[in-house]
Structure formats: C-alpha cells, structure tokens
mmCIF file of C-alpha atoms in Angstrom:
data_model
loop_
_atom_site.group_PDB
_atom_site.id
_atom_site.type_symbol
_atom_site.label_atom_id
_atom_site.label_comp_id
_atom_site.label_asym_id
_atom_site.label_seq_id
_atom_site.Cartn_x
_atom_site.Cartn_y
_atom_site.Cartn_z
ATOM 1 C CA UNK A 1 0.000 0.000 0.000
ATOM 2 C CA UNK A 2 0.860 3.613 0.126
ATOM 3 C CA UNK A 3 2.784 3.576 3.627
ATOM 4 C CA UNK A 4 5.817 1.793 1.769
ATOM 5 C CA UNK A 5 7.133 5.605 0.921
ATOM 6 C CA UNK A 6 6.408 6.087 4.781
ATOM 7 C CA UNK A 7 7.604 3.234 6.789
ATOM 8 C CA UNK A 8 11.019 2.440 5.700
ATOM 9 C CA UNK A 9 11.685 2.105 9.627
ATOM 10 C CA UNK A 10 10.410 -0.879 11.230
ATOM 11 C CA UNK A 11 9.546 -3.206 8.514
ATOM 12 C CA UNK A 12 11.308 -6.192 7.953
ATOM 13 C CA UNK A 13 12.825 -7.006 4.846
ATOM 14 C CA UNK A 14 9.768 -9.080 3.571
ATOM 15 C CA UNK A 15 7.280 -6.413 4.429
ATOM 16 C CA UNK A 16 9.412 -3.801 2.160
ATOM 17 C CA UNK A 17 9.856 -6.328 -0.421
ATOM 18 C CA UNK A 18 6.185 -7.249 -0.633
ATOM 19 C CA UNK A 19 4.832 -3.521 -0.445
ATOM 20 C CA UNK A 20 7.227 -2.325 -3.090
ATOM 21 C CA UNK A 21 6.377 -5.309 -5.637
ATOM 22 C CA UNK A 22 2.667 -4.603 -4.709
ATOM 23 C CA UNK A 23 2.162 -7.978 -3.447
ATOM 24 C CA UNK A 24 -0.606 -8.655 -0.812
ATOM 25 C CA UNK A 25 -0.647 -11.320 1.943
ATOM 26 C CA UNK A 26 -4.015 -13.201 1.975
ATOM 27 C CA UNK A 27 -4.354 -12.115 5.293
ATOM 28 C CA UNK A 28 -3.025 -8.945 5.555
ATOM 29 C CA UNK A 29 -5.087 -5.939 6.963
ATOM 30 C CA UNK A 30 -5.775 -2.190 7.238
ATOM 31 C CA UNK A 31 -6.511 0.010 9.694
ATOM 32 C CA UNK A 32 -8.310 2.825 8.946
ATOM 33 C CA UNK A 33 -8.421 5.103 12.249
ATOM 34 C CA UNK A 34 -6.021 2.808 14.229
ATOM 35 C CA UNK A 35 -6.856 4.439 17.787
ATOM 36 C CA UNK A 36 -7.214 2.212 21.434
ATOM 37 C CA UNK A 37 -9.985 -0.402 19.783
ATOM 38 C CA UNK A 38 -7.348 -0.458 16.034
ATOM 39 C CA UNK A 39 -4.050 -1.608 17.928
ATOM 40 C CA UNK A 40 -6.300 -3.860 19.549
ATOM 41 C CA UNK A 41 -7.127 -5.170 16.769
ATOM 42 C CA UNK A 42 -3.311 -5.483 15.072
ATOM 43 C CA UNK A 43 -2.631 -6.986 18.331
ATOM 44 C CA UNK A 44 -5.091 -9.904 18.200
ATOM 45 C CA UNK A 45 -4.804 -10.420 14.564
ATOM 46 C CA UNK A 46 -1.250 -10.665 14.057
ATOM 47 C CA UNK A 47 -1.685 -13.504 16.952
ATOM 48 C CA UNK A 48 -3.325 -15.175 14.671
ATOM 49 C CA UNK A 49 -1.399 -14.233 11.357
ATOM 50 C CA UNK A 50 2.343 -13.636 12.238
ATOM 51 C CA UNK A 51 3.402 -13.417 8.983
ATOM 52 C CA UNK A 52 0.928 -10.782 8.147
ATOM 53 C CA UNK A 53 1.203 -7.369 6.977
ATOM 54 C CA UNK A 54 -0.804 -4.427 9.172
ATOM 55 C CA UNK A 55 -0.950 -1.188 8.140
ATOM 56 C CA UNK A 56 -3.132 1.670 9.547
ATOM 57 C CA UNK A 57 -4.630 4.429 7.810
ATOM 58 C CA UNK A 58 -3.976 7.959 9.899
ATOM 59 C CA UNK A 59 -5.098 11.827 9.649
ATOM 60 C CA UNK A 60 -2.402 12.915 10.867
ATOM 61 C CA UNK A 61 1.607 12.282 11.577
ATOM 62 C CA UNK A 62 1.212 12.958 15.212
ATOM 63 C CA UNK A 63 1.314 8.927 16.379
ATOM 64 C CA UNK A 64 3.137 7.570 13.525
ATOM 65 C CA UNK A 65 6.314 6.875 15.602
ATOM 66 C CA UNK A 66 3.923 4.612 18.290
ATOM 67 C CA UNK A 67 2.450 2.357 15.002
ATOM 68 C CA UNK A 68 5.552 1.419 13.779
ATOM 69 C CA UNK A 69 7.015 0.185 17.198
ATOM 70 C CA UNK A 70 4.054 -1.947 17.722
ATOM 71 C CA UNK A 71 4.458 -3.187 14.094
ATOM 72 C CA UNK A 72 1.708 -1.414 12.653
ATOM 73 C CA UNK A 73 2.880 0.397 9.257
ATOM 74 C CA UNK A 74 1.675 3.917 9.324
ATOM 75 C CA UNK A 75 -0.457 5.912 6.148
ATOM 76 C CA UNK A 76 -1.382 8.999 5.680
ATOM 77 C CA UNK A 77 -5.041 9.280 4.612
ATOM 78 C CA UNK A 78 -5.463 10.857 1.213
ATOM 79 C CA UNK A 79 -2.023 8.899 0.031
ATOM 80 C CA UNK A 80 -2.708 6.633 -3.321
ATOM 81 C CA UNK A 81 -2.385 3.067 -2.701
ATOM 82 C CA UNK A 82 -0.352 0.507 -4.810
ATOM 83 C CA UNK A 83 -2.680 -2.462 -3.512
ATOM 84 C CA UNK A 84 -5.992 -2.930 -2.026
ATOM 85 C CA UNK A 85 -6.042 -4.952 1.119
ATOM 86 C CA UNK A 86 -8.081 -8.234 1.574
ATOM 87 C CA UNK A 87 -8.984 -7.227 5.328
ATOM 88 C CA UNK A 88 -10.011 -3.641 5.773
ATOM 89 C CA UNK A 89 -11.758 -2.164 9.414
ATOM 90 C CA UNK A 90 -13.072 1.333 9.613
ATOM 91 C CA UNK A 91 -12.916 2.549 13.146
ATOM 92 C CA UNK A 92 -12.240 5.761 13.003
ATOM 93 C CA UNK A 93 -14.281 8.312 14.302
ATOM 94 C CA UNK A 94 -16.448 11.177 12.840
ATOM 95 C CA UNK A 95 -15.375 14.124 14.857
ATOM 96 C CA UNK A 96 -12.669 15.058 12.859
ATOM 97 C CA UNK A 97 -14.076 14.197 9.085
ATOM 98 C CA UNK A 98 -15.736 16.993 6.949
ATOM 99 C CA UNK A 99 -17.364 14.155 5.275
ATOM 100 C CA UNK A 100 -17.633 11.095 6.762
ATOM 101 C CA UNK A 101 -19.395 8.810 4.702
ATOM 102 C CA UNK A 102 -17.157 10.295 1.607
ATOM 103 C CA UNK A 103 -14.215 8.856 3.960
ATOM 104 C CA UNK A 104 -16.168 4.883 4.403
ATOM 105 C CA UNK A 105 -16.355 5.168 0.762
ATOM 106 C CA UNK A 106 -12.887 6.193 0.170
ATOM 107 C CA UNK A 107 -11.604 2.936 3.098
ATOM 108 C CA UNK A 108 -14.058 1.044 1.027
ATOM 109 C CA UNK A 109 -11.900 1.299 -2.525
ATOM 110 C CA UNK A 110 -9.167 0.303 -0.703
ATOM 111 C CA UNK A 111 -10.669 -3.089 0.243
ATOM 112 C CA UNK A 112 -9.940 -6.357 -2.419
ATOM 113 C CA UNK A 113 -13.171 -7.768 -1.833
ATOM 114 C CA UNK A 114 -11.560 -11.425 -0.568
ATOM 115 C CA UNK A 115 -11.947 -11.203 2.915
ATOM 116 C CA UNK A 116 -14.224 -8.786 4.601
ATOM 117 C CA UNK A 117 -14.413 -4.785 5.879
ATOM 118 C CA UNK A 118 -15.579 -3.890 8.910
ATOM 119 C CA UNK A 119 -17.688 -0.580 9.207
ATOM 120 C CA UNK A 120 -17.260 0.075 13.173
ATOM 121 C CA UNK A 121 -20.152 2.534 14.457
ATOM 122 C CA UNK A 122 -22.107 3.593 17.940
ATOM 123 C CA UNK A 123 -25.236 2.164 19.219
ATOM 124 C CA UNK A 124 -26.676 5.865 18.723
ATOM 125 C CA UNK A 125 -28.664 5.236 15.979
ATOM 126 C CA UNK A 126 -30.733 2.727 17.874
ATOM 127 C CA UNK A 127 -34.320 4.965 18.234
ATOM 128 C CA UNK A 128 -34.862 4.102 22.138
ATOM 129 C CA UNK A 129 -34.530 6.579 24.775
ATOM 130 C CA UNK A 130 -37.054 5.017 27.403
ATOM 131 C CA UNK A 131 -34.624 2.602 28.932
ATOM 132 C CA UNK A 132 -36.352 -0.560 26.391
ATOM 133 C CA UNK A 133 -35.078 -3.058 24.638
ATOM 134 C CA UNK A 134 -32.951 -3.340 21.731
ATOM 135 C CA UNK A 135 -31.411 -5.869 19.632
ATOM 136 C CA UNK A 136 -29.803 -5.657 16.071
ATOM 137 C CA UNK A 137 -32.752 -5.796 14.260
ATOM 138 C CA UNK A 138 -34.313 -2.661 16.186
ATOM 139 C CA UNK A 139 -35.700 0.056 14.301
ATOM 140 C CA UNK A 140 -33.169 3.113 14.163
ATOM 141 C CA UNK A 141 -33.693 6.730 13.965
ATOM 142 C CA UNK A 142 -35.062 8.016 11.145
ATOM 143 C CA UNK A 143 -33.005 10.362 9.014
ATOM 144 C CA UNK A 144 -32.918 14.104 9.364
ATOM 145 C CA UNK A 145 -34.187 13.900 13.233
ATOM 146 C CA UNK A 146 -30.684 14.221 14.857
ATOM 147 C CA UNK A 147 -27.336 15.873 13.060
ATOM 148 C CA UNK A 148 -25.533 13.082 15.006
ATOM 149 C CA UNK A 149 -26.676 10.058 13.946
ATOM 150 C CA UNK A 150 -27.388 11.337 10.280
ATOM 151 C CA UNK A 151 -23.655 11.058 10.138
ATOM 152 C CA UNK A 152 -23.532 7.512 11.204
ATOM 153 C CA UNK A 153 -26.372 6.465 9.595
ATOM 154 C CA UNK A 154 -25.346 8.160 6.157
ATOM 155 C CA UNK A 155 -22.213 6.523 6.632
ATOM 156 C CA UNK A 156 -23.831 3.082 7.045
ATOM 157 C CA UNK A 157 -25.513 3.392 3.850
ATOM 158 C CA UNK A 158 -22.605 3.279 2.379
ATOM 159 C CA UNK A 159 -21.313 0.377 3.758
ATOM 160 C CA UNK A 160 -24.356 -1.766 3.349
ATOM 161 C CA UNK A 161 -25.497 -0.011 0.064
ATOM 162 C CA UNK A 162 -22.005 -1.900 -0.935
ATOM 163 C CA UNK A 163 -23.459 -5.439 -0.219
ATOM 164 C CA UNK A 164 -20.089 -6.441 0.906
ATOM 165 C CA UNK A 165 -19.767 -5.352 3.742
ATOM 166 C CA UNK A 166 -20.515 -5.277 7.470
ATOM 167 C CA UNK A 167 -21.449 -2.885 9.858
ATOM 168 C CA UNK A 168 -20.686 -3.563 13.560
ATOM 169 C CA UNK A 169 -22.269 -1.327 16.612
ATOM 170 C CA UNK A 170 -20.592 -1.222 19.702
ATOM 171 C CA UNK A 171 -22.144 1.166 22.842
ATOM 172 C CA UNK A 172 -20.015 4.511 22.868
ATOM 173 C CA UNK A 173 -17.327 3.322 20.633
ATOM 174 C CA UNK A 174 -17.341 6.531 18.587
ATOM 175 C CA UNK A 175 -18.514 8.926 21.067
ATOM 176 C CA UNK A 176 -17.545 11.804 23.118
ATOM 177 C CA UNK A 177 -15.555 12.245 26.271
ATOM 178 C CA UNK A 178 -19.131 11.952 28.153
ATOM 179 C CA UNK A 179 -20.257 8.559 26.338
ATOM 180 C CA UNK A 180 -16.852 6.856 27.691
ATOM 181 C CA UNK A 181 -19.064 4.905 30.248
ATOM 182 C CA UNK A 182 -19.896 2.342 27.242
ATOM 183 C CA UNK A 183 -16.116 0.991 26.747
ATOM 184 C CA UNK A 184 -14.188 0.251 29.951
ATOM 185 C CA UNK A 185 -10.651 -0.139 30.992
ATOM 186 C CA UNK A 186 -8.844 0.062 34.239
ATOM 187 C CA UNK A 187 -7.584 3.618 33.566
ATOM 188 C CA UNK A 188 -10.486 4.931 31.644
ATOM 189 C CA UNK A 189 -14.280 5.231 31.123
ATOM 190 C CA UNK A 190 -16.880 7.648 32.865
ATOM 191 C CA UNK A 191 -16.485 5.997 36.282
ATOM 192 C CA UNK A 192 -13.057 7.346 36.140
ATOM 193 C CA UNK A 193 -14.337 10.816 34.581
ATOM 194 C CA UNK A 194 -17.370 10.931 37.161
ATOM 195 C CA UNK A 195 -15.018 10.382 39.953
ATOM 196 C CA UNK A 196 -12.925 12.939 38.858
ATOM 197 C CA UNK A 197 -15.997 15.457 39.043
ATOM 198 C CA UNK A 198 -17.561 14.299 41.712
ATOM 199 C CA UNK A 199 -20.752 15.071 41.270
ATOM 200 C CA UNK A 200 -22.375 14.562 37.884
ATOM 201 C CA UNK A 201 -25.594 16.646 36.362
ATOM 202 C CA UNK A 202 -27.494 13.816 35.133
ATOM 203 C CA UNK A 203 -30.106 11.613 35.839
ATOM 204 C CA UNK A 204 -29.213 8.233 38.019
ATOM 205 C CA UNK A 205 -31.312 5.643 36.278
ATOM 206 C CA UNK A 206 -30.368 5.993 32.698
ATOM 207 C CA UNK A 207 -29.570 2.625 31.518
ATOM 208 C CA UNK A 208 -25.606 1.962 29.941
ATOM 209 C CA UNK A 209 -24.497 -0.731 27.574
ATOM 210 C CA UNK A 210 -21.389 -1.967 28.588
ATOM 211 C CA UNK A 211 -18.240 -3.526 26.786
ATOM 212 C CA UNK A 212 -14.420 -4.261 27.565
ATOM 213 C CA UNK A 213 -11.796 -2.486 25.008
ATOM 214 C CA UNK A 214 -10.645 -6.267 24.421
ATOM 215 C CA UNK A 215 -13.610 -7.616 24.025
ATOM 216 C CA UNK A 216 -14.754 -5.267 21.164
ATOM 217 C CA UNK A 217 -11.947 -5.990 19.732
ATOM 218 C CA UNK A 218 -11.677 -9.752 19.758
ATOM 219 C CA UNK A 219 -15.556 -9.350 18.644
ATOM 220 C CA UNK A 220 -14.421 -7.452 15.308
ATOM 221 C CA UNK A 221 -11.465 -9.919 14.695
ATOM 222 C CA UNK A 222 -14.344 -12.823 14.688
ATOM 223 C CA UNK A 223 -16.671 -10.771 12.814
ATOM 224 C CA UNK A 224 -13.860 -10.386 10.695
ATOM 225 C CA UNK A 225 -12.997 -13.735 10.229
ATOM 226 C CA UNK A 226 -16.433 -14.619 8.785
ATOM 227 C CA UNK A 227 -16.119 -13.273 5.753
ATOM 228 C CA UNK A 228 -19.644 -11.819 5.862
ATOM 229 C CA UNK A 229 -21.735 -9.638 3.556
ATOM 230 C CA UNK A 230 -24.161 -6.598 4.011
ATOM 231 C CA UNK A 231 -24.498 -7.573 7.609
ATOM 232 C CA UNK A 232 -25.509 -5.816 10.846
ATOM 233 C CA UNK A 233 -23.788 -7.305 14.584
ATOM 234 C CA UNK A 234 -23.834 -5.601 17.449
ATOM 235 C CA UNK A 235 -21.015 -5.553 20.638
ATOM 236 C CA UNK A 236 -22.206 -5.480 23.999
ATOM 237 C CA UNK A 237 -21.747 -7.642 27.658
ATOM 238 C CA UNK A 238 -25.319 -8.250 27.625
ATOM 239 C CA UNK A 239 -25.107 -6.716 31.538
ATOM 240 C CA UNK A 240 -26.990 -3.375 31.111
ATOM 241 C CA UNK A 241 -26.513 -0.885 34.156
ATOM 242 C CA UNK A 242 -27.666 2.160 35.342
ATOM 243 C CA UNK A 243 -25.139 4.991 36.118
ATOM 244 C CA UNK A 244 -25.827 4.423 39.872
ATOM 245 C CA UNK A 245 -25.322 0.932 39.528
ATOM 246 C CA UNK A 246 -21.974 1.842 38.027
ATOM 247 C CA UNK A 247 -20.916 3.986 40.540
ATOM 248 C CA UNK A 248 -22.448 1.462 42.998
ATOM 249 C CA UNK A 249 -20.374 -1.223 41.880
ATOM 250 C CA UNK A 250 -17.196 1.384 41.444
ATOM 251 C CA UNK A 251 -17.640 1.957 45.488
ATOM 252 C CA UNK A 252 -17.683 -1.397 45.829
ATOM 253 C CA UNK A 253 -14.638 -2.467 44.553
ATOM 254 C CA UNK A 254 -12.649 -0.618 47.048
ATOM 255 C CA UNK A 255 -10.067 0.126 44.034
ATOM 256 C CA UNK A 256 -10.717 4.155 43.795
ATOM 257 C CA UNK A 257 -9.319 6.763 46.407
ATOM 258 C CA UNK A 258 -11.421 9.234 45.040
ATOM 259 C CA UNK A 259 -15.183 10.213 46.833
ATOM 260 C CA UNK A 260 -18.226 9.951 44.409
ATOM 261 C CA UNK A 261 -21.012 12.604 45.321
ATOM 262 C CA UNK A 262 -23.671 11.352 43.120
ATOM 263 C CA UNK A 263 -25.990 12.302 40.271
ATOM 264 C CA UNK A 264 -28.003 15.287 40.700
ATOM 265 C CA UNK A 265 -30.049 15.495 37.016
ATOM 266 C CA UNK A 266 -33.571 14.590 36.147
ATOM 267 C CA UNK A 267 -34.592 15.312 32.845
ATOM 268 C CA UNK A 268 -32.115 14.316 30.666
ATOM 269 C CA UNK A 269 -33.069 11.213 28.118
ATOM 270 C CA UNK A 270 -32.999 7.620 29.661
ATOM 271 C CA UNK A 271 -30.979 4.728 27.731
ATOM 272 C CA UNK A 272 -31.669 1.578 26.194
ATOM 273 C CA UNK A 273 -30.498 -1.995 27.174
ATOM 274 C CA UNK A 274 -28.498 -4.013 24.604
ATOM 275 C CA UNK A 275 -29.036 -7.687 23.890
ATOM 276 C CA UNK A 276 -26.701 -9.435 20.885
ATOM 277 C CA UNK A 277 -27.337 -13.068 21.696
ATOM 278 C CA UNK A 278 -27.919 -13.263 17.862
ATOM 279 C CA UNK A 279 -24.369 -11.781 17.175
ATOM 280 C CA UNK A 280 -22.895 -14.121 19.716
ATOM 281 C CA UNK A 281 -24.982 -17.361 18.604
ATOM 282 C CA UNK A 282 -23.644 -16.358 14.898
ATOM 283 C CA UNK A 283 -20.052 -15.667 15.726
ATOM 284 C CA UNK A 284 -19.173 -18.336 18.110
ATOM 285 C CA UNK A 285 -18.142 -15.494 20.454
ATOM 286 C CA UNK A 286 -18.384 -14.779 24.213
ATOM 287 C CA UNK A 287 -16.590 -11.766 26.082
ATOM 288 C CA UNK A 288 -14.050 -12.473 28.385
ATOM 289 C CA UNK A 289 -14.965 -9.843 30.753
ATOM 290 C CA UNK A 290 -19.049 -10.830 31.114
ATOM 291 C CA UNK A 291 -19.904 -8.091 33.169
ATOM 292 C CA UNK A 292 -18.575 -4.376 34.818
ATOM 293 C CA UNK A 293 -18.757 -5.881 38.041
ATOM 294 C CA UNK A 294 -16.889 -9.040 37.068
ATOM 295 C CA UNK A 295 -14.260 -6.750 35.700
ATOM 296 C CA UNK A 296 -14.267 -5.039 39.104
ATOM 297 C CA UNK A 297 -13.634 -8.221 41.204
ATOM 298 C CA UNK A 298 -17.232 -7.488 42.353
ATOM 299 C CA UNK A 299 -20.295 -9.632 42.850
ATOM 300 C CA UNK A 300 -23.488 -8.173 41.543
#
C-alpha cells in the first residue's frame, strides 16, 4: 500500500519487499483510524497471522512513531495506494471528518473484496430513549431527526449499500468524552471521569451498555474472520446498568481513592439496554470480561 514511501523504519525485509512489488498477503489488513480499539485489533490479529502485513490508515503524523514500534505500518489518509487490502476495518471516528461517509467510501476502494471490511459505528442510531429493549434488528432513527446520527447512519448506507460489507455497533465506541461509560478499561471510562468530578448533572437511572476495550476488539477480529456480507452485529456484555449501579459497583470495589457525590439530574433522556445473543450465537463469540462488576472483582 501507500505507507511503503512512509515506513522504511520498522519493517522487515519481507514487508518492504512485498509492499514495493505490490504484493498482498491473503491475510493482511488495514486500519483505517487505528486508535485504542485499532491496535487492539493489530494486536489480536497478528496472533493469529504472524506473517501478516498491518498497516493503519492515519489523519495525521502525530502517532506515527507509536504504530511502527508496535508493528503497525503507518499511512497517511489521502495517500494513493499501490494495492488494495483483503482485510479492511473502519474505526475511526467522525469528529474530525468533513465528510464522513465520503471517507467509508474512500476505506471502502481500498478493500480487495476477498476477505471482509468492517464498518465500526455507535449504538446511537438505535431509536430508544425510554430505557427498552434493543437488539440488532431494532428500528433506528429516522433520518434528518438528529445531526448526530445522520452522520452515522449516512455513513452506514454506504457500507451496506455496498453489499459487501458489514457494519458492527458497539455502545459509545465513537462517542464523546461523556459517552466513555460504554467501553471500559482500568484507567479509563466515565467511572473514572465521574469520579474525577464528583458530582455529575445527570439523571441516576439511565440505563448503559457496557463492553471491555478487548472484548470489542476480539468481537471485530471474529466478525472479521467470517467473511460476511451486508451484515448488521452488534457488541455489547449483555449486563446493562444504570449509572448508579456503576458507581455502585465502582464503590464497591474498594479500588478508587477518590469520593463519588452522586448524580443530581432529572430530565435528561434515559438509555436503552443491549441484547446481541444473535451476534454471539452467529459468531461463536463470548466476552471475556461478562460483566462491569466481574471486571471489578465485584459480585453483583
């Protein structure tokens, strides 16, 4: 691909040799947006695929230096490629793109067509904001009702307009700083961010979908994997919580100096709670952390 003008440092021999002759690996992939959930990724495919090539598509130069030592060849985005790629994910997010769908599209070219691309995307778009039920077949929003999930929805069309490709929602994985409660980590997430504050200005009983940084991404190497077309999956722990049940459980744990004050809104919009048994029956995939609390050390 284009990075072989770019990543003289840190590839091997073979990986020059097989970029500059345009040669692909059969299982060789692209990152487009190669962020916390993309390294991931590289990590637990190259498990898999040693021998692999992984490159990962970027806006900028700023983290170029980081790809490379984890073995991730870095790309500028806009660069012409010699090669398409036979593995492509999208997970990078809209807050910087003028025109996101225009940028799916563009990720999309640079896909062979022999393995599969993965469209990553929020659970925004799911139209429930009473606390209910939602699975992947769930109505969405409709169009033109919210700016924000226009932009993933328009940039869904794209991918499934395709009919090669997959889309695959995952709670807060492209949201702000403020929908970090849906992807968790030891050193990260809105328990952290609420315990920094203290006290938080919204409502206690709005319901959160819940997943482990890992487990997204060992979800979107198996969704990967399947070689699937025009298809919808969704990425969840299937252990919805309420913010004060997160805090509840963050208490606890006994692993937090900090003092939690508590929620103090009441009219903000509830949530919705997440079930993909139908992604994980089609898959053959279970999380390895089942629950925030199990994460924790905590029983429910």
């Amino acid at each position: 691909m284009w990075l072989i003008f770019l990543v003289i440092e840190g590839a091997t021999n073979e990986e020059l040799e097989a970029s500059s002759s345009g040669l692909v690996g059969e299982n060789d992939l692209l990152i487009v947006g190669p962020g916390v959930l993309g390294r991931l990724v590289a990590e637990k495919w190259r498990e898999e695929h040693p021998e692999c090539q992984i490159c990962g598509q970027t806006v900028t130069t700023d983290h170029h230096d980081e790809l490379i030592k984890i073995g991730i060849n870095p790309s500028l985005k806009g660069m012409k490629p010699t090669h398409q790629f036979p593995y492509v994910i999208f997970c990078a997010p809209p807050s910087r793109a003028s025109d996101y769908a225009g940028d799916v599209r563009l990720a999309a070219s640079n896909w062979s067509g022999e393995g599969s691309f993965l469209f990553t995307s929020s659970s925004a778009p799911y139209d429930c904001y009473d606390n209910g039920s939602c699975d992947e077949d769930s109505p969405v929003v409709p169009i033109g009702r919210s700016p924000r999930t226009d932009v993933l929805l328009k940039a869904e069309k794209v991918v499934l307009e395709s009919g090669v490709t997959s889309t695959f929602y995952t709670p807060g994985l492209l949201g702000q700083k403020k929908n970090l409660d849906y992807l968790y980590k030891a050193d990260r997430g809105a328990h952290v961010y609420w315990l920094e504050k203290g006290t938080v200005e919204a409502r206690p009983d709005h319901i959160l979908n819940l997943i482990h940084y890992e487990d997204a991404a060992s979800l979107s190497v198996a969704i990967l994997k399947k070689k699937l077309r025009g298809r919808i999956f969704l990425g969840c722990d299937n252990h919805p919580v309420s913010r004060q049940e997160v805090m509840d459980l963050v208490i606890k744990s006994g692993k937090f100096s900090k003092k939690f004050e508590g929620f103090t809104g009441t009219n903000d919009p509830l949530g919705k709670r997440l079930n993909n048994s139908k992604t994980r029956e089609e898959i053959g995939w279970e999380p390895n952390y089942p629950s925030f609390a199990q994460f924790l050390g905590v029983s429910e």
